[in-house]
Amino acid sequence: MTRVTRRQFLATAAALGAAPLWAGKKSRSSPAATSRERRDLYPEGVASGDPQPDSVLLWTRRPYDTGARGQLLVEVAKDDAFKHVIASTHAAVSAASDWTCRVLAGNLEPATVYWYRFTDETGQTSRVGRTITAPAESDPRPVKFAFISCQNANDGSQHAYRRMIFEDERAPQAERLGFVLHLGDFIYEIVWYPEDRPEGMYDRKLRDIVRYEHGEKIEDFHIPTTLDDYRSVYRAYLHDPDLQDARARWPFVPMWDNHEFSWRGWQSFQVFDSATRPQQTRKVAAMQAWFEYQPARIRKSSGPSLESFDAPKVVNAPITRFDPHGLGNEPNNLTALGSLTGYRAMRWGRHVELIITDQRSYRSEDPTSRPEAQDFSSKDFPELVPQEVYEILDAGRIYAGGKPPDTIPFGNKQVANFRKSDPPQTILGAVQKAWFLNRLKTSTATWKVWGNTTGTLDFRADPKNLPKGLTTPWPGAGYAAGFGAGDHSTAYVERAEIYSFVRGEGITGFATVAGDRHSFWAGLAAETLPPKAFDPIGIAFVCGSISAPGVVEALEHKFPKEHPLRALYLAQPPGTTKPQPAVNMLLRHGVRSCLEYHKSGDVERARRLSNPDLAPHLSFLDLGGHGYATVRASADTWECEFVCIPRPVEHVARRDGGPLLYRVVHRTPLWKKGERPQLEQRVMEGNPILSL
Ligand SMILES: [Fe+2]
């Protein structure tokens, strides 16, 4: 590694909007009094982010009651008692950035634990934070990290973090986590106030932690409309002690998903009540709040202020013209999207290059969210849509070599192909995709890790194999896809473009880690599934949510009791009293297995009826799992561990974060060019029988 000069470092800090802090060679003891820790004055705690071998971002929030500005002393030490302080500086906080503070600490040693804290003018200090620099690029040691997503503090508890902390504290030094990759839905901007749903949300009671001053009520929930509204969600969430302790223990590498801006949002659009509305002002507000609360090496467009975001001015203008990749050309849209650029790549030692992409800001409209797509859903087949429908809609005008059909058969109907003249769907957008492919190609790390906030593994079912007479005939030609789609699992054209690039360039060690689905998934990345060729080129994983409800919980509450296909989603074998998540078996083994399991409760017998062509890409899935995932990436092996906790309905105050439901490890030896990646599965604790 070539060491960064002080001058280069100052320029980097300025570009990130962070105060620079250059570590010296000698250490000294701290002038700040350790006894005057006042966590109440720093109510959102401390955090660090995006470590590199020689630098890391530090963060806190210190709101002052009076005045518009304040100044904090920032110290970095080699010990948590601050006897060996190696750097200190002053950084401003101001009302303009909601009293948040970003500091880039530089000239640090690689793969080293540091401690940091903030002290105000009256000598009152924040809690002490711990952070870790990345190993140098030549470092051959294994890299360990966690990936997580989807924490909903309104209707769940965040004690999955407590379990992560507990296990990390007990791990040998070399096996501790180097960082936490947060793949989005750090906040949920849609908020039900307790009075909106007195019966609660599924299994949960609603917590009264967010009230929007300028919120807009849609149906029975509320959304933020201003910068202050967005900020208020971050503050409320960061008051959670488990989350706050996690941010004080590890550097986070955060990326936004949809809920940091808007549930069904894309580019600067919000979609509610089947209406798509341009909301450039809200997109900028969402990006500003993210910038203020997430220390990360992201690029803001507003110039080199170290303290504030300086939001670009935009208005909510109609977006009616799109470029050939579906990007709205309207100037306010482009300005809003450009206000913060989140996609980036970072390196940990010899083995990990993390390439993080933004799935929301540049994507074209999701065809499945269009009102016309409703014509392809059927109450007889909940959540299932013929795969060929998704393929035709995704490809638009390039389907079948540029000869898309005018209509798409759906049962006895012919439905208009409303995407016939449109370009194929893109989730990354043209500019980001070119950057992404180039990073994949040029990376020299053993493992090229795609931090994709959304999942890539196909959801499939085989309703065509249902016994005659059970329900109406399946309206599709072959397999069903579904369960919401809208991610890379139904962006077939773009996903195939990426995967065939990986194959064509001979890239090995391609591993995707994702969130968003509120479920655990482990599998192989392949362009196509049977009856087409199945030829995987990588491995792919999705982590369960920290706390947001998953599909199984929703099915338990909403799936009709008398539906003829209930056993495919929620099985209830003889002698059992509670429905079981057969939907996992449906997507992994198919309808025959589910019907058998419901009838006999014999899982072995049910698996013997597995449809081998349905999901050769899947090793594991649990649409009801919560918790976190860890990765250990070494010179020759990738190991991904799923740590699943019971549904986090109520807070668990135990030091270990409460019991586990299961712990499952998937292990992959590094494959050579032209070889097929393989996943080995080991269930270490618990028995997630319907997930295997
Ligand atoms: Fe989520």
XYZ file of C-alpha atoms and ligand atoms in Angstrom:
693
model
C 0.000 0.000 0.000
C 1.322 3.440 -0.844
C 0.776 5.701 2.110
C -1.478 8.677 1.631
C 0.199 12.051 2.102
C -1.226 14.577 4.476
C -2.193 16.824 1.584
C -4.081 13.997 -0.187
C -5.767 13.140 3.071
C -7.030 16.701 3.586
C -8.509 16.679 0.079
C -10.238 13.335 0.752
C -11.738 14.578 4.012
C -13.025 17.707 2.301
C -14.639 15.679 -0.484
C -16.406 13.519 2.094
C -17.661 16.488 4.071
C -15.678 15.488 7.160
C -13.274 17.306 9.462
C -9.727 15.898 9.084
C -7.886 14.297 11.988
C -4.270 13.314 11.256
C -2.728 10.873 13.691
C 0.769 11.525 14.955
C 3.514 9.041 15.707
C 3.660 9.732 19.427
C 0.898 9.232 21.904
C -0.025 11.282 24.951
C -2.682 11.010 27.599
C -5.995 12.751 27.158
C -6.709 16.167 28.637
C -10.427 15.328 28.665
C -11.773 14.043 31.966
C -12.927 10.460 31.628
C -15.249 10.760 34.591
C -17.455 13.259 32.834
C -19.128 10.943 30.365
C -22.613 12.278 29.669
C -24.419 10.000 27.272
C -27.574 12.059 27.589
C -25.822 14.959 25.828
C -25.020 12.679 22.887
C -28.358 10.887 22.729
C -27.693 9.065 19.430
C -24.338 7.727 20.581
C -21.249 7.449 18.416
C -20.424 5.583 15.224
C -17.660 4.928 12.765
C -17.845 4.035 9.110
C -16.150 2.883 5.924
C -12.729 1.935 7.290
C -9.700 1.812 5.024
C -6.220 0.608 6.003
C -5.165 4.101 7.085
C -8.383 5.952 7.870
C -11.937 5.710 9.170
C -14.870 8.085 9.575
C -16.050 8.950 13.077
C -19.454 10.292 13.957
C -21.569 11.676 16.755
C -24.431 14.069 17.389
C -24.268 16.711 20.080
C -27.400 18.885 20.058
C -27.001 22.218 21.842
C -29.961 23.923 23.471
C -28.835 27.405 22.525
C -26.943 28.964 19.651
C -26.420 27.649 16.167
C -22.967 26.124 16.503
C -20.703 24.255 18.845
C -17.268 22.746 18.804
C -16.212 19.263 19.825
C -12.810 17.892 20.672
C -12.341 14.535 18.941
C -9.776 12.090 20.246
C -8.494 8.801 18.876
C -6.566 6.515 21.200
C -4.968 3.106 21.178
C -6.707 2.178 24.432
C -10.189 2.631 25.811
C -8.858 4.563 28.835
C -7.329 7.175 26.502
C -3.864 6.907 28.035
C -2.391 6.678 24.525
C -4.097 9.351 22.444
C -2.588 9.483 18.982
C -4.769 12.162 17.430
C -7.081 14.961 18.422
C -8.716 17.887 16.696
C -11.706 20.155 16.888
C -14.762 19.664 14.731
C -17.778 21.883 14.438
C -21.378 20.865 14.935
C -24.221 23.084 13.856
C -27.964 23.217 13.618
C -27.529 23.229 9.835
C -26.579 19.546 9.947
C -28.873 18.674 12.844
C -25.854 18.786 15.188
C -24.242 15.760 13.579
C -20.485 15.599 13.244
C -18.244 13.713 10.778
C -14.518 13.356 11.251
C -12.089 11.484 9.023
C -9.292 10.046 11.152
C -6.195 9.409 9.030
C -2.586 8.214 9.156
C -3.721 5.177 11.147
C -2.233 1.690 11.130
C -4.012 -1.083 9.188
C -6.023 -3.850 10.887
C -5.863 -2.042 14.210
C -8.475 -1.422 16.885
C -8.821 2.231 17.916
C -10.972 4.013 20.443
C -12.538 7.425 19.991
C -14.734 9.911 21.773
C -16.002 13.464 21.579
C -15.819 16.189 24.246
C -17.759 19.446 24.235
C -16.530 22.883 25.386
C -17.652 22.208 28.952
C -15.676 18.966 29.167
C -18.632 16.575 28.898
C -17.744 13.537 26.857
C -19.621 11.117 24.663
C -19.521 7.403 25.241
C -16.360 5.774 23.973
C -16.506 4.168 20.542
C -14.398 1.337 19.192
C -13.412 1.047 15.564
C -11.131 -1.042 13.380
C -9.135 -0.081 10.326
C -9.151 -2.373 7.297
C -6.207 -4.699 6.746
C -3.654 -3.644 4.152
C -4.163 -4.991 0.644
C -1.279 -7.436 1.060
C -2.649 -8.884 4.315
C -3.265 -12.628 3.796
C -5.378 -13.194 6.917
C -9.061 -14.102 6.612
C -11.582 -11.250 6.632
C -14.645 -11.525 8.824
C -17.707 -9.298 8.576
C -21.441 -9.297 9.233
C -24.155 -8.303 6.800
C -27.553 -7.158 7.975
C -30.610 -5.214 6.884
C -34.152 -4.145 7.670
C -34.554 -2.897 11.202
C -38.017 -1.627 11.992
C -37.983 0.000 15.409
C -41.673 0.860 15.170
C -42.777 -2.729 15.260
C -39.832 -4.786 16.396
C -36.870 -5.042 18.715
C -33.241 -4.763 17.649
C -31.740 -7.336 20.009
C -30.218 -9.321 17.133
C -27.436 -6.771 17.592
C -27.071 -7.864 21.221
C -26.432 -11.433 20.085
C -23.869 -10.177 17.551
C -22.038 -8.227 20.238
C -22.178 -11.136 22.669
C -20.694 -13.586 20.190
C -18.054 -11.156 18.971
C -16.858 -10.364 22.484
C -16.318 -14.071 23.090
C -14.632 -14.807 19.779
C -10.837 -15.117 19.583
C -9.240 -11.885 18.394
C -8.569 -13.211 14.897
C -12.193 -14.315 14.473
C -13.842 -11.033 15.426
C -15.841 -8.995 12.945
C -13.874 -6.344 11.090
C -16.967 -4.411 10.019
C -20.737 -4.555 9.683
C -22.238 -4.135 6.235
C -25.696 -2.614 6.618
C -27.629 -3.265 3.427
C -30.389 -0.778 4.001
C -33.748 -0.198 5.579
C -31.801 1.278 8.438
C -35.019 3.236 8.948
C -38.609 2.658 7.818
C -40.102 5.906 6.618
C -43.653 4.519 6.580
C -44.931 4.769 10.118
C -48.123 3.515 11.646
C -48.942 5.409 14.817
C -50.340 3.112 17.512
C -53.815 4.586 17.073
C -53.730 3.843 13.330
C -53.699 0.131 14.034
C -54.873 -0.492 17.574
C -54.665 -4.223 16.839
C -50.959 -3.816 16.057
C -48.939 -5.070 13.116
C -49.216 -8.862 12.687
C -47.701 -10.288 15.890
C -46.455 -6.939 17.113
C -47.702 -3.983 19.047
C -46.789 -0.643 17.512
C -44.275 1.475 19.376
C -44.873 5.189 19.597
C -41.400 6.424 18.676
C -41.837 8.516 15.514
C -44.308 11.376 15.011
C -43.885 13.464 11.871
C -44.342 17.180 12.264
C -45.093 17.601 8.570
C -46.063 14.047 7.713
C -48.515 13.043 5.027
C -51.098 10.420 5.863
C -51.667 7.787 3.202
C -54.211 5.063 3.831
C -53.554 4.332 7.506
C -49.868 5.230 7.718
C -47.689 8.331 7.671
C -44.731 9.324 5.530
C -42.152 12.090 5.988
C -42.304 15.115 3.728
C -39.460 17.312 5.031
C -35.845 17.043 6.025
C -36.800 17.343 9.691
C -39.257 14.496 9.293
C -36.582 12.212 7.854
C -34.117 13.243 10.564
C -36.642 12.439 13.255
C -36.763 8.781 12.190
C -32.981 8.389 12.443
C -32.968 9.964 15.885
C -35.765 7.738 17.122
C -34.080 4.600 15.811
C -30.676 5.517 17.221
C -32.120 5.749 20.705
C -32.325 1.974 20.646
C -29.593 0.690 23.020
C -28.792 -2.449 21.022
C -28.301 -0.586 17.755
C -26.377 2.148 19.499
C -24.026 -0.325 21.166
C -23.416 -2.026 17.820
C -22.509 1.255 16.145
C -20.135 1.984 19.019
C -18.448 -1.426 18.669
C -17.783 -1.840 14.936
C -17.304 0.348 11.931
C -20.440 0.142 9.789
C -20.453 0.182 6.019
C -23.941 1.413 5.235
C -25.962 1.596 2.055
C -29.520 2.763 1.647
C -32.283 0.584 0.249
C -35.825 1.762 -0.467
C -37.131 2.787 2.941
C -34.466 5.423 3.505
C -36.426 7.371 0.880
C -39.729 5.728 0.043
C -41.278 2.253 0.187
C -41.960 1.752 -3.511
C -39.770 4.656 -4.550
C -37.485 4.697 -7.581
C -35.337 7.582 -8.802
C -37.196 10.598 -7.307
C -40.624 9.015 -7.622
C -42.888 7.923 -4.833
C -45.596 5.378 -5.586
C -48.657 5.317 -3.353
C -52.277 4.461 -4.095
C -51.224 3.268 -7.571
C -50.088 6.810 -8.385
C -46.479 7.630 -9.257
C -45.562 11.125 -8.107
C -42.340 13.080 -8.668
C -40.892 14.019 -5.259
C -37.493 15.527 -5.934
C -37.587 17.615 -2.749
C -38.199 14.525 -0.630
C -35.444 12.579 -2.372
C -32.970 15.360 -1.522
C -34.271 15.503 2.061
C -33.857 11.736 2.387
C -30.312 11.909 1.031
C -29.405 14.776 3.348
C -30.665 12.939 6.436
C -28.741 9.857 5.328
C -25.562 11.918 4.880
C -26.010 13.425 8.334
C -26.608 10.150 10.186
C -24.454 7.625 8.313
C -20.699 8.141 8.294
C -19.683 6.807 4.876
C -17.440 7.564 1.939
C -20.200 8.800 -0.276
C -20.027 11.716 -2.655
C -22.206 14.750 -2.144
C -22.626 17.233 -4.947
C -22.864 20.360 -2.875
C -19.214 21.197 -2.374
C -16.569 20.683 0.256
C -18.336 21.798 3.434
C -17.044 19.768 6.369
C -20.114 20.386 8.416
C -23.193 20.454 6.298
C -24.810 18.906 3.272
C -25.799 22.199 1.573
C -28.748 20.667 -0.216
C -29.135 21.504 -3.883
C -32.361 23.348 -4.665
C -34.953 21.307 -6.504
C -38.669 21.491 -7.176
C -41.156 18.684 -7.710
C -41.449 18.910 -11.478
C -43.147 16.272 -13.638
C -40.736 13.676 -15.043
C -42.060 12.694 -18.420
C -39.014 12.041 -20.612
C -36.648 9.147 -20.105
C -33.353 8.213 -21.678
C -32.893 4.799 -23.364
C -32.183 3.264 -19.929
C -35.310 4.576 -18.276
C -33.583 7.404 -16.409
C -35.829 10.457 -16.118
C -34.150 13.343 -17.909
C -35.915 16.030 -15.926
C -33.239 18.367 -14.436
C -34.613 18.333 -10.879
C -34.675 14.543 -10.939
C -31.053 14.389 -12.043
C -30.031 16.959 -9.435
C -31.835 15.079 -6.663
C -30.243 11.757 -7.642
C -26.855 13.424 -7.910
C -27.108 15.022 -4.488
C -25.533 11.917 -2.970
C -23.760 9.086 -4.780
C -23.669 5.965 -2.631
C -22.180 3.265 -4.825
C -18.578 2.569 -3.971
C -15.938 -0.136 -3.587
C -13.629 -0.915 -0.676
C -10.915 -3.415 -0.035
C -10.135 -5.577 3.007
C -6.789 -7.280 2.776
C -5.925 -9.732 0.057
C -9.277 -11.471 0.028
C -12.222 -9.087 0.017
C -13.253 -6.393 -2.398
C -16.686 -5.106 -1.469
C -18.523 -3.506 -4.384
C -21.696 -1.807 -3.186
C -24.412 -0.734 -5.592
C -27.467 1.506 -5.350
C -30.598 -0.369 -6.459
C -33.055 2.493 -6.115
C -31.728 5.768 -7.472
C -31.094 4.904 -11.115
C -33.451 2.034 -11.766
C -36.097 2.111 -14.425
C -39.694 1.601 -13.398
C -40.400 -1.851 -11.999
C -42.826 -3.373 -14.530
C -44.448 -5.456 -11.798
C -45.421 -2.304 -9.899
C -47.433 -0.974 -12.837
C -51.217 -1.140 -12.331
C -51.542 -3.123 -15.582
C -49.465 -5.911 -14.028
C -52.426 -6.663 -11.740
C -54.001 -8.500 -14.674
C -51.436 -11.242 -14.148
C -52.328 -12.054 -10.572
C -54.936 -14.517 -9.503
C -56.558 -15.082 -6.129
C -56.387 -18.797 -6.872
C -52.561 -18.606 -6.843
C -51.540 -16.086 -4.175
C -48.188 -14.354 -4.796
C -47.500 -16.436 -7.908
C -47.154 -15.071 -11.442
C -46.125 -17.065 -14.507
C -42.376 -16.746 -14.989
C -42.786 -16.099 -18.711
C -44.926 -13.047 -17.897
C -42.116 -11.553 -15.846
C -39.611 -12.402 -18.568
C -41.669 -10.693 -21.274
C -42.322 -7.617 -19.137
C -38.675 -7.374 -18.070
C -37.230 -7.563 -21.570
C -39.708 -5.136 -23.144
C -38.892 -4.412 -26.743
C -35.878 -6.740 -26.952
C -37.867 -9.870 -25.984
C -37.531 -12.749 -28.467
C -34.823 -11.072 -30.453
C -36.750 -7.828 -30.783
C -40.096 -9.416 -31.586
C -42.075 -9.042 -28.360
C -45.663 -10.320 -28.439
C -48.572 -7.853 -28.570
C -50.397 -9.849 -25.949
C -49.412 -12.274 -23.227
C -51.538 -15.365 -22.544
C -52.782 -15.691 -18.978
C -55.102 -18.654 -18.594
C -57.878 -18.195 -21.133
C -57.183 -14.461 -21.461
C -54.852 -12.511 -23.707
C -53.470 -9.522 -21.775
C -51.911 -6.547 -23.549
C -48.106 -6.465 -23.361
C -47.798 -2.990 -21.912
C -43.988 -3.129 -22.061
C -43.811 -3.950 -25.757
C -42.170 -0.659 -26.774
C -40.090 -0.036 -23.655
C -36.387 -0.699 -23.116
C -35.440 -3.683 -20.943
C -35.570 -3.075 -17.243
C -32.418 -1.901 -15.498
C -31.894 -1.762 -11.775
C -28.386 -0.368 -11.758
C -28.773 2.146 -14.580
C -26.244 2.471 -17.391
C -23.568 4.550 -15.658
C -23.483 2.593 -12.412
C -23.563 -0.736 -14.259
C -20.531 0.196 -16.356
C -18.712 1.166 -13.159
C -19.779 -2.064 -11.442
C -18.644 -4.339 -14.265
C -15.328 -2.554 -14.469
C -14.767 -2.978 -10.713
C -15.557 -6.682 -11.007
C -13.139 -7.074 -13.874
C -10.256 -5.153 -12.362
C -10.484 -6.446 -8.806
C -7.494 -8.459 -7.679
C -9.125 -9.669 -4.445
C -9.837 -13.367 -3.932
C -13.538 -12.670 -3.316
C -15.418 -10.040 -5.281
C -18.337 -9.321 -3.008
C -21.369 -7.643 -4.523
C -23.146 -5.675 -1.801
C -26.516 -5.578 -3.539
C -29.169 -4.304 -1.125
C -31.784 -6.463 -2.885
C -31.833 -10.185 -3.568
C -30.737 -11.903 -6.757
C -31.869 -15.519 -6.218
C -35.007 -16.643 -8.091
C -38.263 -17.324 -6.301
C -39.935 -20.180 -8.149
C -42.804 -22.566 -7.624
C -44.283 -25.338 -9.757
C -48.079 -24.997 -9.567
C -48.334 -26.845 -12.877
C -47.614 -29.997 -10.826
C -50.694 -29.618 -8.638
C -53.076 -32.578 -8.773
C -56.075 -32.014 -11.004
C -59.214 -30.840 -9.284
C -57.541 -29.190 -6.288
C -58.022 -25.738 -7.762
C -58.364 -24.004 -11.119
C -55.753 -24.746 -13.799
C -52.488 -22.822 -13.495
C -52.774 -19.881 -15.929
C -49.118 -19.958 -16.947
C -47.116 -22.054 -19.375
C -44.476 -23.317 -16.945
C -43.029 -22.264 -13.620
C -44.298 -19.498 -11.365
C -42.107 -16.654 -10.163
C -43.358 -14.076 -7.762
C -43.539 -13.048 -4.139
C -43.294 -9.419 -5.012
C -40.330 -9.670 -7.359
C -39.007 -6.242 -8.301
C -35.404 -7.100 -7.446
C -32.659 -8.740 -9.509
C -34.542 -12.041 -9.405
C -36.908 -10.776 -12.100
C -34.535 -8.323 -13.789
C -33.579 -11.248 -16.015
C -31.922 -9.283 -18.800
C -29.667 -7.225 -16.573
C -28.829 -10.115 -14.271
C -27.883 -12.262 -17.259
C -25.749 -9.431 -18.624
C -23.838 -9.248 -15.324
C -23.474 -13.009 -14.933
C -22.405 -13.578 -18.501
C -19.817 -10.833 -18.038
C -18.507 -12.683 -14.971
C -18.341 -15.893 -16.988
C -16.832 -14.255 -20.067
C -14.129 -12.484 -18.091
C -13.305 -15.637 -16.159
C -13.998 -13.913 -12.831
C -13.917 -16.301 -9.870
C -14.846 -15.737 -6.236
C -17.988 -13.793 -7.192
C -20.233 -13.645 -4.107
C -23.396 -11.599 -3.624
C -24.634 -10.489 -0.212
C -28.066 -8.912 -0.007
C -30.859 -7.787 2.289
C -34.378 -6.454 1.626
C -36.227 -9.771 1.535
C -36.580 -10.224 5.284
C -35.484 -13.802 4.852
C -32.395 -15.987 4.795
C -31.314 -17.414 1.436
C -28.207 -19.308 0.347
C -27.651 -20.414 -3.212
C -25.858 -20.275 -6.509
C -25.954 -17.412 -8.988
C -27.083 -18.529 -12.433
C -28.511 -16.726 -15.468
C -31.207 -19.323 -16.061
C -32.855 -22.313 -14.414
C -34.309 -25.522 -15.880
C -35.734 -26.208 -18.398
C -33.066 -23.796 -19.638
C -29.409 -24.457 -18.798
C -28.335 -24.258 -15.171
C -24.723 -23.156 -15.093
C -23.866 -21.170 -11.955
C -21.026 -18.629 -11.917
C -21.114 -17.465 -8.317
C -22.649 -17.761 -4.880
C -25.414 -15.595 -3.424
C -26.845 -14.945 0.022
C -29.594 -12.895 1.614
C -29.784 -12.072 5.323
C -32.919 -12.226 7.434
C -34.180 -8.930 8.788
C -32.926 -7.578 12.074
C -36.535 -6.972 13.088
C -38.932 -6.074 10.250
C -41.726 -8.630 9.723
C -41.230 -11.228 7.021
C -43.461 -13.035 4.547
C -44.277 -15.928 6.898
C -45.587 -13.618 9.595
C -47.753 -11.817 7.035
C -49.067 -15.127 5.658
C -49.945 -16.320 9.159
C -52.110 -13.270 9.634
C -53.510 -12.746 6.182
C -53.672 -16.040 4.314
C -57.298 -17.198 3.940
C -58.063 -20.162 6.223
C -60.163 -22.016 3.643
C -57.975 -21.454 0.589
C -57.510 -24.701 -1.401
C -53.739 -24.074 -1.666
C -53.142 -23.117 1.956
C -50.930 -26.168 2.512
C -48.406 -24.753 0.039
C -47.860 -21.699 2.209
C -48.775 -22.761 5.725
C -48.835 -26.474 6.393
C -50.571 -27.975 9.379
C -49.766 -31.683 9.559
C -51.934 -33.972 11.719
C -51.326 -33.544 15.427
C -49.905 -30.029 15.152
C -51.625 -26.910 16.382
C -49.730 -24.146 14.640
C -49.225 -23.484 10.941
C -45.699 -24.139 9.692
C -43.886 -22.183 6.964
C -44.447 -24.590 4.078
C -43.748 -21.699 1.725
C -40.046 -22.410 2.257
C -40.578 -25.953 1.028
C -42.736 -24.679 -1.853
C -39.897 -22.581 -3.259
C -37.199 -25.166 -2.570
C -38.960 -28.480 -3.384
C -42.298 -27.700 -4.970
C -45.987 -28.323 -4.540
C -45.880 -32.129 -4.259
C -43.560 -31.934 -1.251
C -45.793 -29.397 0.463
C -48.945 -31.456 -0.022
C -47.217 -34.544 1.321
C -45.823 -32.710 4.312
C -49.233 -31.276 5.150
C -50.804 -34.720 4.867
C -48.239 -36.791 6.767
C -45.928 -34.403 8.592
C -43.112 -36.630 7.341
C -40.435 -34.292 6.046
C -38.278 -37.062 4.552
C -41.186 -38.394 2.584
C -42.049 -34.897 1.474
C -38.496 -34.248 0.267
C -38.512 -37.463 -1.735
C -41.192 -35.792 -3.870
C -38.947 -32.800 -4.488
C -38.948 -31.398 -8.011
C -35.231 -31.383 -8.893
C -35.687 -28.851 -11.686
C -37.478 -26.277 -9.562
C -34.651 -24.808 -7.518
C -31.256 -26.346 -8.190
C -29.902 -22.892 -7.334
C -31.090 -22.989 -3.717
C -29.525 -24.608 -0.662
C -31.511 -22.844 2.000
C -34.331 -20.393 2.422
C -36.391 -19.182 5.345
C -39.001 -16.519 4.605
C -39.597 -16.121 8.324
C -36.032 -15.730 9.603
C -34.636 -12.810 11.585
C -31.134 -12.090 12.748
C -27.872 -11.577 10.945
C -25.301 -13.246 8.733
C -21.525 -13.341 8.992
C -18.885 -14.069 6.380
C -15.382 -15.428 6.804
C -13.450 -15.039 3.564
C -10.002 -16.600 3.291
C -7.555 -17.509 0.547
C -9.399 -20.703 -0.292
C -12.793 -20.716 1.439
C -15.907 -18.599 1.871
C -18.044 -19.367 4.906
C -21.382 -17.688 5.493
C -23.195 -18.249 8.770
C -26.860 -17.448 9.356
C -27.700 -16.677 12.975
C -31.472 -16.807 13.373
C -33.339 -15.529 16.434
C -37.018 -16.017 17.297
C -39.388 -13.364 15.922
C -38.223 -10.171 17.714
C -41.636 -9.011 18.803
C -40.627 -7.936 22.300
C -37.271 -6.703 23.502
C -35.039 -9.371 25.044
C -32.853 -7.816 27.702
C -30.503 -10.760 28.192
C -26.776 -10.158 27.710
C -26.633 -12.849 25.039
C -29.537 -11.337 23.101
C -31.768 -14.297 23.899
C -32.009 -17.786 22.442
C -31.340 -18.830 18.860
C -33.671 -20.698 16.545
C -30.856 -22.004 14.391
C -27.337 -21.454 13.138
C -26.532 -22.667 9.642
C -23.203 -22.438 7.822
C -22.679 -22.545 4.060
C -19.142 -23.162 2.946
C -17.697 -22.721 -0.540
C -14.187 -23.669 -1.619
C -12.765 -21.094 -4.006
C -13.386 -22.353 -7.525
C -11.129 -21.987 -10.517
C -12.018 -20.387 -13.821
C -14.406 -22.672 -15.661
C -15.298 -24.652 -12.517
C -18.711 -24.645 -10.955
C -19.032 -23.189 -7.442
C -20.376 -25.584 -4.799
C -22.121 -24.942 -1.497
C -21.706 -27.262 1.491
C -24.279 -26.887 4.219
C -23.929 -27.551 7.934
C -26.685 -27.030 10.479
C -24.805 -26.112 13.657
C -27.734 -25.442 15.997
C -31.498 -25.847 15.806
C -33.493 -27.610 13.142
C -34.927 -25.434 10.373
C -36.503 -28.465 8.721
C -38.649 -26.727 6.123
C -35.744 -24.537 4.976
C -33.436 -27.321 3.854
Fe -36.843 -4.070 4.519
